[in-house]
């Protein structure tokens, strides 16, 4: 038996209780749109939609036209109205050890209070609100309050620098920023609001769109906390004082719910726009089907940060629209020590556990004795997301964490797809370690060559989505051309969505996603573009030119390796130069974009037309024999590069 023909069947006990069985594929295939309409009816609509999909202005889709709903009401109020107000929505676990349990009734009050407070601060439907916060309950409350008001939120990962925050605030013309005074990072409080102050600037340089900053007290520690009178207000003084009564308005199905900036192949991050009815339909439906979630019984835990799409979809909108009870954990997996995740699983009886492969590989490095020291028998399903999971990590996950009893769902999707697109169904699919297996019911994908022809089984091609789907992006904020160019121009003739990933079907028809085929790197499940890091490096005064590649890395999937050329006239550099450049990137973008390695080289390998040959740099960084160098202007540059590599 070859490695890739080994399959893991769901247990008969799991199959017997699963939310969905194999027949759903047939049902969805028979009439895709009717099936999605059925999924949409899992939500409460104030006005019923008149059609399922309007694709007349492709690639701009209108899902469930005519329908009106309020997303926050679907995530909160309707559970309270159905008598489930006492159910815990969030078990919040703070990094220093504090915790809070928040019921759906409490969540409703908090969301209404925030909606009233934001209204008092001038926020109206259609306005944008930037959210720059660690993983505290107020972050979710803020997102839901925006949804309730029809204000479009733009969450910016709190690990991003003030420069990155500013560019996102400006692009969206955000009116309000919600943040915290500080955040805990590996056990220590660190200021956060100061980054907002820096981002917003003063005088002529001030961010023009922002009227107010609401500040949640989290660390209460920053001794030099700056306060701008008239602009800054404390959460406790505004939201804390507001009324918990709020009448929610219903919005059109395509009302923009949120923007989320993501890296593309060019330097400037783009604001991916998601709507309401279509987004929530697929988000809610996939949460139910992929995680086999049982209301009132399961405890779900998604380890993403709300700064990424996984946090939006599978911490906020998916679980809450299903009335789930979930963990919201503020900290890192090894604070105060490597037992943290397993203690949380034990304490709260976590049943569904959804993490990134990079974390699983980190657990593997820490050793099996750590999970073995805990009772993990509450777990009944494991999930993976963010990057391809290597078969070894998959098997370790199943064995060491899942006790060989939990099905694993390896879910492929993107910021742009909004929710899960390719995944096993846990009570149906015989899974292969490392494979995402099959498109979800109602989703249609192909693997094609450059000409759009299906590639034969066993061969790699481009992953495309050949039918629109409900949680698809509505566009790129303020840039329709970029939306068309990036996603729809590669296979324009066929009208297919180009995902930017390579994939293959194996001999048995299992789908394997192989990673990006463009200049986007995946570091610990974070999307970072090579050109974004290159742009940051060349803003350093000593750097003339930079080339960045993602080299394979055992733990993080890929690691960022930079090659830089110094400016004319710079003859000596300090010993700290590599570190200086790494820090420079952290300041320009975020610590997550710090190169693992910076090499100062005399020249970069270029083709005659002046293109940097990144493929060859990758060979160097990964210690391989060089590929074809015949198109290089000067093949000797590599000897120079190799000899200078530290
Ligand atoms: C990669 C995260 C293989 C892929 C939800 C995609 C994956 C990018 C998987 C999107 C998976 C995500 N298997 N690759 N299960 N999940 N990816 O926008 O390259 O942060 O294009 O969305 O992550 O990253 P994003």
PDB file of N, CA and C in Angstrom, residues 241-337:
ATOM      1  N   UNK A 241     -21.555  53.149  30.036  1.00  0.00           N
ATOM      2  CA  UNK A 241     -22.664  53.981  30.505  1.00  0.00           C
ATOM      3  C   UNK A 241     -23.892  53.911  29.593  1.00  0.00           C
ATOM      4  N   UNK A 242     -23.777  53.247  28.462  1.00  0.00           N
ATOM      5  CA  UNK A 242     -24.864  53.276  27.471  1.00  0.00           C
ATOM      6  C   UNK A 242     -25.998  52.322  27.844  1.00  0.00           C
ATOM      7  N   UNK A 243     -27.128  52.530  27.209  1.00  0.00           N
ATOM      8  CA  UNK A 243     -28.298  51.689  27.467  1.00  0.00           C
ATOM      9  C   UNK A 243     -28.164  50.338  26.766  1.00  0.00           C
ATOM     10  N   UNK A 244     -28.629  49.263  27.414  1.00  0.00           N
ATOM     11  CA  UNK A 244     -28.609  47.934  26.763  1.00  0.00           C
ATOM     12  C   UNK A 244     -29.807  47.703  25.846  1.00  0.00           C
ATOM     13  N   UNK A 245     -30.620  48.729  25.674  1.00  0.00           N
ATOM     14  CA  UNK A 245     -31.755  48.596  24.747  1.00  0.00           C
ATOM     15  C   UNK A 245     -31.358  49.172  23.396  1.00  0.00           C
ATOM     16  N   UNK A 246     -31.486  48.381  22.364  1.00  0.00           N
ATOM     17  CA  UNK A 246     -31.160  48.904  21.038  1.00  0.00           C
ATOM     18  C   UNK A 246     -31.990  48.186  19.978  1.00  0.00           C
ATOM     19  N   UNK A 247     -32.660  48.959  19.199  1.00  0.00           N
ATOM     20  CA  UNK A 247     -33.499  48.414  18.122  1.00  0.00           C
ATOM     21  C   UNK A 247     -32.618  48.193  16.890  1.00  0.00           C
ATOM     22  N   UNK A 248     -32.519  46.954  16.432  1.00  0.00           N
ATOM     23  CA  UNK A 248     -31.640  46.693  15.284  1.00  0.00           C
ATOM     24  C   UNK A 248     -32.404  46.851  13.980  1.00  0.00           C
ATOM     25  N   UNK A 249     -31.693  47.382  13.006  1.00  0.00           N
ATOM     26  CA  UNK A 249     -32.266  47.577  11.671  1.00  0.00           C
ATOM     27  C   UNK A 249     -31.779  46.432  10.781  1.00  0.00           C
ATOM     28  N   UNK A 250     -32.589  46.021   9.831  1.00  0.00           N
ATOM     29  CA  UNK A 250     -32.125  44.991   8.892  1.00  0.00           C
ATOM     30  C   UNK A 250     -31.468  45.673   7.695  1.00  0.00           C
ATOM     31  N   UNK A 251     -30.418  45.013   7.161  1.00  0.00           N
ATOM     32  CA  UNK A 251     -29.704  45.572   6.008  1.00  0.00           C
ATOM     33  C   UNK A 251     -29.775  44.629   4.822  1.00  0.00           C
ATOM     34  N   UNK A 252     -29.539  45.207   3.653  1.00  0.00           N
ATOM     35  CA  UNK A 252     -29.553  44.393   2.433  1.00  0.00           C
ATOM     36  C   UNK A 252     -28.548  43.247   2.542  1.00  0.00           C
ATOM     37  N   UNK A 253     -28.863  42.187   1.857  1.00  0.00           N
ATOM     38  CA  UNK A 253     -27.996  41.014   1.886  1.00  0.00           C
ATOM     39  C   UNK A 253     -26.563  41.349   1.467  1.00  0.00           C
ATOM     40  N   UNK A 254     -26.408  42.297   0.540  1.00  0.00           N
ATOM     41  CA  UNK A 254     -25.043  42.626   0.100  1.00  0.00           C
ATOM     42  C   UNK A 254     -24.459  43.842   0.822  1.00  0.00           C
ATOM     43  N   UNK A 255     -25.030  44.200   1.945  1.00  0.00           N
ATOM     44  CA  UNK A 255     -24.458  45.301   2.725  1.00  0.00           C
ATOM     45  C   UNK A 255     -23.068  44.882   3.212  1.00  0.00           C
ATOM     46  N   UNK A 256     -22.042  45.764   3.053  1.00  0.00           N
ATOM     47  CA  UNK A 256     -20.693  45.338   3.445  1.00  0.00           C
ATOM     48  C   UNK A 256     -20.533  45.172   4.962  1.00  0.00           C
ATOM     49  N   UNK A 257     -20.266  43.947   5.372  1.00  0.00           N
ATOM     50  CA  UNK A 257     -20.130  43.622   6.797  1.00  0.00           C
ATOM     51  C   UNK A 257     -18.735  43.978   7.293  1.00  0.00           C
ATOM     52  N   UNK A 258     -17.723  43.579   6.519  1.00  0.00           N
ATOM     53  CA  UNK A 258     -16.368  43.922   6.964  1.00  0.00           C
ATOM     54  C   UNK A 258     -15.395  44.025   5.807  1.00  0.00           C
ATOM     55  N   UNK A 259     -14.281  44.710   6.120  1.00  0.00           N
ATOM     56  CA  UNK A 259     -13.112  44.748   5.244  1.00  0.00           C
ATOM     57  C   UNK A 259     -12.021  44.001   5.979  1.00  0.00           C
ATOM     58  N   UNK A 260     -11.231  43.278   5.250  1.00  0.00           N
ATOM     59  CA  UNK A 260     -10.071  42.655   5.879  1.00  0.00           C
ATOM     60  C   UNK A 260      -8.928  42.753   4.884  1.00  0.00           C
ATOM     61  N   UNK A 261      -7.860  43.401   5.332  1.00  0.00           N
ATOM     62  CA  UNK A 261      -6.726  43.632   4.428  1.00  0.00           C
ATOM     63  C   UNK A 261      -5.859  42.385   4.368  1.00  0.00           C
ATOM     64  N   UNK A 262      -5.467  42.044   3.163  1.00  0.00           N
ATOM     65  CA  UNK A 262      -4.625  40.867   3.015  1.00  0.00           C
ATOM     66  C   UNK A 262      -3.558  41.129   1.967  1.00  0.00           C
ATOM     67  N   UNK A 263      -2.488  40.365   2.071  1.00  0.00           N
ATOM     68  CA  UNK A 263      -1.362  40.560   1.165  1.00  0.00           C
ATOM     69  C   UNK A 263      -1.650  39.930  -0.182  1.00  0.00           C
ATOM     70  N   UNK A 264      -1.278  40.652  -1.199  1.00  0.00           N
ATOM     71  CA  UNK A 264      -1.374  40.098  -2.540  1.00  0.00           C
ATOM     72  C   UNK A 264       0.004  40.039  -3.143  1.00  0.00           C
ATOM     73  N   UNK A 265       0.064  39.970  -4.448  1.00  0.00           N
ATOM     74  CA  UNK A 265       1.372  39.855  -5.069  1.00  0.00           C
ATOM     75  C   UNK A 265       2.056  41.208  -5.199  1.00  0.00           C
ATOM     76  N   UNK A 266       1.318  42.290  -5.021  1.00  0.00           N
ATOM     77  CA  UNK A 266       1.984  43.587  -5.051  1.00  0.00           C
ATOM     78  C   UNK A 266       2.166  44.072  -3.616  1.00  0.00           C
ATOM     79  N   UNK A 267       2.909  45.157  -3.472  1.00  0.00           N
ATOM     80  CA  UNK A 267       3.280  45.621  -2.144  1.00  0.00           C
ATOM     81  C   UNK A 267       2.117  46.103  -1.296  1.00  0.00           C
ATOM     82  N   UNK A 268       1.090  46.640  -1.916  1.00  0.00           N
ATOM     83  CA  UNK A 268       0.030  47.283  -1.143  1.00  0.00           C
ATOM     84  C   UNK A 268      -1.058  46.275  -0.754  1.00  0.00           C
ATOM     85  N   UNK A 269      -1.302  46.104   0.547  1.00  0.00           N
ATOM     86  CA  UNK A 269      -2.365  45.175   0.945  1.00  0.00           C
ATOM     87  C   UNK A 269      -3.716  45.657   0.422  1.00  0.00           C
ATOM     88  N   UNK A 270      -4.582  44.704   0.117  1.00  0.00           N
ATOM     89  CA  UNK A 270      -5.884  45.092  -0.422  1.00  0.00           C
ATOM     90  C   UNK A 270      -6.995  44.788   0.566  1.00  0.00           C
ATOM     91  N   UNK A 271      -7.988  45.656   0.568  1.00  0.00           N
ATOM     92  CA  UNK A 271      -9.113  45.497   1.486  1.00  0.00           C
ATOM     93  C   UNK A 271     -10.160  44.581   0.868  1.00  0.00           C
ATOM     94  N   UNK A 272     -10.201  43.351   1.364  1.00  0.00           N
ATOM     95  CA  UNK A 272     -11.189  42.395   0.855  1.00  0.00           C
ATOM     96  C   UNK A 272     -12.539  42.740   1.483  1.00  0.00           C
ATOM     97  N   UNK A 273     -13.553  42.872   0.649  1.00  0.00           N
ATOM     98  CA  UNK A 273     -14.875  43.272   1.144  1.00  0.00           C
ATOM     99  C   UNK A 273     -15.794  42.052   1.226  1.00  0.00           C
ATOM    100  N   UNK A 274     -16.373  41.850   2.396  1.00  0.00           N
ATOM    101  CA  UNK A 274     -17.376  40.796   2.537  1.00  0.00           C
ATOM    102  C   UNK A 274     -18.743  41.379   2.862  1.00  0.00           C
ATOM    103  N   UNK A 275     -19.753  40.727   2.332  1.00  0.00           N
ATOM    104  CA  UNK A 275     -21.125  41.175   2.530  1.00  0.00           C
ATOM    105  C   UNK A 275     -21.788  40.480   3.707  1.00  0.00           C
ATOM    106  N   UNK A 276     -23.097  40.510   3.742  1.00  0.00           N
ATOM    107  CA  UNK A 276     -23.820  40.049   4.926  1.00  0.00           C
ATOM    108  C   UNK A 276     -24.515  38.705   4.733  1.00  0.00           C
ATOM    109  N   UNK A 277     -25.544  38.667   3.880  1.00  0.00           N
ATOM    110  CA  UNK A 277     -26.371  37.460   3.773  1.00  0.00           C
ATOM    111  C   UNK A 277     -25.622  36.261   3.217  1.00  0.00           C
ATOM    112  N   UNK A 278     -24.890  36.470   2.128  1.00  0.00           N
ATOM    113  CA  UNK A 278     -24.144  35.363   1.523  1.00  0.00           C
ATOM    114  C   UNK A 278     -23.031  34.901   2.433  1.00  0.00           C
ATOM    115  N   UNK A 279     -22.300  35.866   2.978  1.00  0.00           N
ATOM    116  CA  UNK A 279     -21.192  35.533   3.880  1.00  0.00           C
ATOM    117  C   UNK A 279     -21.707  34.713   5.061  1.00  0.00           C
ATOM    118  N   UNK A 280     -22.762  35.207   5.698  1.00  0.00           N
ATOM    119  CA  UNK A 280     -23.230  34.520   6.907  1.00  0.00           C
ATOM    120  C   UNK A 280     -23.828  33.149   6.581  1.00  0.00           C
ATOM    121  N   UNK A 281     -24.436  33.034   5.418  1.00  0.00           N
ATOM    122  CA  UNK A 281     -25.018  31.745   5.039  1.00  0.00           C
ATOM    123  C   UNK A 281     -23.957  30.651   4.980  1.00  0.00           C
ATOM    124  N   UNK A 282     -22.901  30.896   4.226  1.00  0.00           N
ATOM    125  CA  UNK A 282     -21.899  29.839   4.065  1.00  0.00           C
ATOM    126  C   UNK A 282     -21.070  29.651   5.337  1.00  0.00           C
ATOM    127  N   UNK A 283     -20.829  30.763   6.036  1.00  0.00           N
ATOM    128  CA  UNK A 283     -20.075  30.710   7.282  1.00  0.00           C
ATOM    129  C   UNK A 283     -20.817  29.862   8.315  1.00  0.00           C
ATOM    130  N   UNK A 284     -22.106  30.111   8.402  1.00  0.00           N
ATOM    131  CA  UNK A 284     -22.920  29.412   9.381  1.00  0.00           C
ATOM    132  C   UNK A 284     -23.108  27.944   8.993  1.00  0.00           C
ATOM    133  N   UNK A 285     -23.339  27.725   7.720  1.00  0.00           N
ATOM    134  CA  UNK A 285     -23.573  26.363   7.238  1.00  0.00           C
ATOM    135  C   UNK A 285     -22.314  25.499   7.339  1.00  0.00           C
ATOM    136  N   UNK A 286     -21.166  26.060   6.956  1.00  0.00           N
ATOM    137  CA  UNK A 286     -19.942  25.262   7.038  1.00  0.00           C
ATOM    138  C   UNK A 286     -19.580  24.966   8.490  1.00  0.00           C
ATOM    139  N   UNK A 287     -19.834  25.898   9.387  1.00  0.00           N
ATOM    140  CA  UNK A 287     -19.526  25.637  10.801  1.00  0.00           C
ATOM    141  C   UNK A 287     -20.312  24.407  11.275  1.00  0.00           C
ATOM    142  N   UNK A 288     -21.555  24.347  10.877  1.00  0.00           N
ATOM    143  CA  UNK A 288     -22.420  23.229  11.269  1.00  0.00           C
ATOM    144  C   UNK A 288     -21.953  21.914  10.630  1.00  0.00           C
ATOM    145  N   UNK A 289     -21.636  21.974   9.352  1.00  0.00           N
ATOM    146  CA  UNK A 289     -21.327  20.745   8.618  1.00  0.00           C
ATOM    147  C   UNK A 289     -19.897  20.236   8.820  1.00  0.00           C
ATOM    148  N   UNK A 290     -18.938  21.165   8.842  1.00  0.00           N
ATOM    149  CA  UNK A 290     -17.531  20.752   8.923  1.00  0.00           C
ATOM    150  C   UNK A 290     -17.146  20.360  10.341  1.00  0.00           C
ATOM    151  N   UNK A 291     -17.659  21.123  11.315  1.00  0.00           N
ATOM    152  CA  UNK A 291     -17.262  20.842  12.701  1.00  0.00           C
ATOM    153  C   UNK A 291     -18.290  19.975  13.426  1.00  0.00           C
ATOM    154  N   UNK A 292     -19.362  19.614  12.722  1.00  0.00           N
ATOM    155  CA  UNK A 292     -20.375  18.736  13.310  1.00  0.00           C
ATOM    156  C   UNK A 292     -20.883  19.310  14.634  1.00  0.00           C
ATOM    157  N   UNK A 293     -21.017  20.606  14.672  1.00  0.00           N
ATOM    158  CA  UNK A 293     -21.335  21.268  15.935  1.00  0.00           C
ATOM    159  C   UNK A 293     -22.737  20.929  16.450  1.00  0.00           C
ATOM    160  N   UNK A 294     -22.796  20.574  17.748  1.00  0.00           N
ATOM    161  CA  UNK A 294     -24.074  20.293  18.403  1.00  0.00           C
ATOM    162  C   UNK A 294     -24.335  21.378  19.451  1.00  0.00           C
ATOM    163  N   UNK A 295     -25.426  22.077  19.223  1.00  0.00           N
ATOM    164  CA  UNK A 295     -25.803  23.171  20.129  1.00  0.00           C
ATOM    165  C   UNK A 295     -25.979  22.682  21.560  1.00  0.00           C
ATOM    166  N   UNK A 296     -25.445  23.446  22.492  1.00  0.00           N
ATOM    167  CA  UNK A 296     -25.656  23.138  23.901  1.00  0.00           C
ATOM    168  C   UNK A 296     -24.782  22.017  24.421  1.00  0.00           C
ATOM    169  N   UNK A 297     -24.023  21.382  23.539  1.00  0.00           N
ATOM    170  CA  UNK A 297     -23.207  20.256  23.995  1.00  0.00           C
ATOM    171  C   UNK A 297     -21.730  20.463  23.718  1.00  0.00           C
ATOM    172  N   UNK A 298     -21.421  20.995  22.543  1.00  0.00           N
ATOM    173  CA  UNK A 298     -20.016  21.129  22.176  1.00  0.00           C
ATOM    174  C   UNK A 298     -19.378  22.375  22.777  1.00  0.00           C
ATOM    175  N   UNK A 299     -18.074  22.285  22.960  1.00  0.00           N
ATOM    176  CA  UNK A 299     -17.271  23.463  23.295  1.00  0.00           C
ATOM    177  C   UNK A 299     -16.217  23.574  22.202  1.00  0.00           C
ATOM    178  N   UNK A 300     -16.324  24.649  21.443  1.00  0.00           N
ATOM    179  CA  UNK A 300     -15.488  24.829  20.259  1.00  0.00           C
ATOM    180  C   UNK A 300     -14.314  25.722  20.603  1.00  0.00           C
ATOM    181  N   UNK A 301     -13.174  25.428  19.969  1.00  0.00           N
ATOM    182  CA  UNK A 301     -12.028  26.340  20.160  1.00  0.00           C
ATOM    183  C   UNK A 301     -11.275  26.496  18.853  1.00  0.00           C
ATOM    184  N   UNK A 302     -11.307  27.707  18.324  1.00  0.00           N
ATOM    185  CA  UNK A 302     -10.505  28.051  17.153  1.00  0.00           C
ATOM    186  C   UNK A 302      -9.358  28.927  17.642  1.00  0.00           C
ATOM    187  N   UNK A 303      -8.153  28.531  17.316  1.00  0.00           N
ATOM    188  CA  UNK A 303      -6.975  29.206  17.859  1.00  0.00           C
ATOM    189  C   UNK A 303      -6.492  30.405  17.074  1.00  0.00           C
ATOM    190  N   UNK A 304      -7.237  30.839  16.091  1.00  0.00           N
ATOM    191  CA  UNK A 304      -6.784  31.977  15.284  1.00  0.00           C
ATOM    192  C   UNK A 304      -6.907  33.275  16.072  1.00  0.00           C
ATOM    193  N   UNK A 305      -6.377  34.328  15.510  1.00  0.00           N
ATOM    194  CA  UNK A 305      -6.555  35.661  16.073  1.00  0.00           C
ATOM    195  C   UNK A 305      -7.683  36.341  15.283  1.00  0.00           C
ATOM    196  N   UNK A 306      -8.442  37.206  15.956  1.00  0.00           N
ATOM    197  CA  UNK A 306      -9.516  37.896  15.230  1.00  0.00           C
ATOM    198  C   UNK A 306      -8.980  38.821  14.141  1.00  0.00           C
ATOM    199  N   UNK A 307      -7.681  39.059  14.138  1.00  0.00           N
ATOM    200  CA  UNK A 307      -7.070  39.875  13.087  1.00  0.00           C
ATOM    201  C   UNK A 307      -7.018  39.185  11.738  1.00  0.00           C
ATOM    202  N   UNK A 308      -7.308  37.883  11.696  1.00  0.00           N
ATOM    203  CA  UNK A 308      -7.278  37.137  10.431  1.00  0.00           C
ATOM    204  C   UNK A 308      -8.681  36.646  10.101  1.00  0.00           C
ATOM    205  N   UNK A 309      -8.847  36.198   8.872  1.00  0.00           N
ATOM    206  CA  UNK A 309     -10.189  35.790   8.459  1.00  0.00           C
ATOM    207  C   UNK A 309     -10.678  34.580   9.262  1.00  0.00           C
ATOM    208  N   UNK A 310      -9.757  33.706   9.645  1.00  0.00           N
ATOM    209  CA  UNK A 310     -10.185  32.528  10.407  1.00  0.00           C
ATOM    210  C   UNK A 310     -10.859  32.963  11.709  1.00  0.00           C
ATOM    211  N   UNK A 311     -10.332  34.026  12.317  1.00  0.00           N
ATOM    212  CA  UNK A 311     -10.950  34.542  13.528  1.00  0.00           C
ATOM    213  C   UNK A 311     -12.315  35.165  13.252  1.00  0.00           C
ATOM    214  N   UNK A 312     -12.440  35.868  12.139  1.00  0.00           N
ATOM    215  CA  UNK A 312     -13.736  36.455  11.792  1.00  0.00           C
ATOM    216  C   UNK A 312     -14.788  35.351  11.620  1.00  0.00           C
ATOM    217  N   UNK A 313     -14.416  34.355  10.826  1.00  0.00           N
ATOM    218  CA  UNK A 313     -15.413  33.383  10.387  1.00  0.00           C
ATOM    219  C   UNK A 313     -15.647  32.276  11.416  1.00  0.00           C
ATOM    220  N   UNK A 314     -14.560  31.787  12.032  1.00  0.00           N
ATOM    221  CA  UNK A 314     -14.749  30.652  12.935  1.00  0.00           C
ATOM    222  C   UNK A 314     -14.473  30.977  14.396  1.00  0.00           C
ATOM    223  N   UNK A 315     -14.382  32.280  14.735  1.00  0.00           N
ATOM    224  CA  UNK A 315     -14.510  32.647  16.153  1.00  0.00           C
ATOM    225  C   UNK A 315     -15.775  33.483  16.306  1.00  0.00           C
ATOM    226  N   UNK A 316     -16.009  34.386  15.371  1.00  0.00           N
ATOM    227  CA  UNK A 316     -17.144  35.289  15.554  1.00  0.00           C
ATOM    228  C   UNK A 316     -18.394  34.776  14.825  1.00  0.00           C
ATOM    229  N   UNK A 317     -18.422  34.884  13.508  1.00  0.00           N
ATOM    230  CA  UNK A 317     -19.707  34.711  12.814  1.00  0.00           C
ATOM    231  C   UNK A 317     -20.202  33.270  12.696  1.00  0.00           C
ATOM    232  N   UNK A 318     -19.301  32.314  12.496  1.00  0.00           N
ATOM    233  CA  UNK A 318     -19.745  30.922  12.359  1.00  0.00           C
ATOM    234  C   UNK A 318     -20.270  30.360  13.668  1.00  0.00           C
ATOM    235  N   UNK A 319     -19.449  30.353  14.709  1.00  0.00           N
ATOM    236  CA  UNK A 319     -19.913  29.785  15.982  1.00  0.00           C
ATOM    237  C   UNK A 319     -21.106  30.542  16.558  1.00  0.00           C
ATOM    238  N   UNK A 320     -21.047  31.861  16.583  1.00  0.00           N
ATOM    239  CA  UNK A 320     -22.118  32.601  17.257  1.00  0.00           C
ATOM    240  C   UNK A 320     -23.433  32.498  16.487  1.00  0.00           C
ATOM    241  N   UNK A 321     -23.389  32.453  15.161  1.00  0.00           N
ATOM    242  CA  UNK A 321     -24.654  32.310  14.427  1.00  0.00           C
ATOM    243  C   UNK A 321     -25.269  30.933  14.684  1.00  0.00           C
ATOM    244  N   UNK A 322     -24.449  29.986  15.149  1.00  0.00           N
ATOM    245  CA  UNK A 322     -24.960  28.655  15.480  1.00  0.00           C
ATOM    246  C   UNK A 322     -25.239  28.480  16.974  1.00  0.00           C
ATOM    247  N   UNK A 323     -25.137  29.545  17.736  1.00  0.00           N
ATOM    248  CA  UNK A 323     -25.399  29.449  19.177  1.00  0.00           C
ATOM    249  C   UNK A 323     -24.373  28.619  19.926  1.00  0.00           C
ATOM    250  N   UNK A 324     -23.135  28.622  19.443  1.00  0.00           N
ATOM    251  CA  UNK A 324     -22.102  27.773  20.038  1.00  0.00           C
ATOM    252  C   UNK A 324     -21.559  28.361  21.338  1.00  0.00           C
ATOM    253  N   UNK A 325     -20.938  27.482  22.115  1.00  0.00           N
ATOM    254  CA  UNK A 325     -20.136  27.879  23.271  1.00  0.00           C
ATOM    255  C   UNK A 325     -18.687  27.686  22.859  1.00  0.00           C
ATOM    256  N   UNK A 326     -17.882  28.730  23.054  1.00  0.00           N
ATOM    257  CA  UNK A 326     -16.511  28.617  22.550  1.00  0.00           C
ATOM    258  C   UNK A 326     -15.499  29.267  23.480  1.00  0.00           C
ATOM    259  N   UNK A 327     -14.254  28.895  23.235  1.00  0.00           N
ATOM    260  CA  UNK A 327     -13.126  29.451  23.986  1.00  0.00           C
ATOM    261  C   UNK A 327     -12.606  30.665  23.225  1.00  0.00           C
ATOM    262  N   UNK A 328     -12.290  31.722  23.957  1.00  0.00           N
ATOM    263  CA  UNK A 328     -11.567  32.845  23.368  1.00  0.00           C
ATOM    264  C   UNK A 328     -10.323  32.998  24.223  1.00  0.00           C
ATOM    265  N   UNK A 329      -9.172  32.659  23.658  1.00  0.00           N
ATOM    266  CA  UNK A 329      -7.934  32.678  24.443  1.00  0.00           C
ATOM    267  C   UNK A 329      -7.047  33.825  23.988  1.00  0.00           C
ATOM    268  N   UNK A 330      -6.585  34.602  24.951  1.00  0.00           N
ATOM    269  CA  UNK A 330      -5.852  35.824  24.645  1.00  0.00           C
ATOM    270  C   UNK A 330      -4.387  35.592  24.294  1.00  0.00           C
ATOM    271  N   UNK A 331      -3.800  34.536  24.849  1.00  0.00           N
ATOM    272  CA  UNK A 331      -2.338  34.483  24.856  1.00  0.00           C
ATOM    273  C   UNK A 331      -1.695  33.517  23.886  1.00  0.00           C
ATOM    274  N   UNK A 332      -0.411  33.319  24.120  1.00  0.00           N
ATOM    275  CA  UNK A 332       0.369  32.394  23.295  1.00  0.00           C
ATOM    276  C   UNK A 332       0.300  30.995  23.917  1.00  0.00           C
ATOM    277  N   UNK A 333       0.613  29.965  23.119  1.00  0.00           N
ATOM    278  CA  UNK A 333       0.471  28.594  23.616  1.00  0.00           C
ATOM    279  C   UNK A 333       1.489  28.213  24.699  1.00  0.00           C
ATOM    280  N   UNK A 334       2.527  29.007  24.864  1.00  0.00           N
ATOM    281  CA  UNK A 334       3.514  28.637  25.882  1.00  0.00           C
ATOM    282  C   UNK A 334       3.638  29.674  26.992  1.00  0.00           C
ATOM    283  N   UNK A 335       2.531  30.351  27.275  1.00  0.00           N
ATOM    284  CA  UNK A 335       2.524  31.275  28.406  1.00  0.00           C
ATOM    285  C   UNK A 335       1.513  30.784  29.428  1.00  0.00           C
ATOM    286  N   UNK A 336       1.832  30.495  30.673  1.00  0.00           N
ATOM    287  CA  UNK A 336       3.186  30.563  31.215  1.00  0.00           C
ATOM    288  C   UNK A 336       4.070  29.371  30.815  1.00  0.00           C
ATOM    289  N   UNK A 337       3.461  28.293  30.306  1.00  0.00           N
ATOM    290  CA  UNK A 337       4.297  27.178  29.852  1.00  0.00           C
ATOM    291  C   UNK A 337       3.548  26.386  28.780  1.00  0.00           C
TER     292      UNK A 337
END
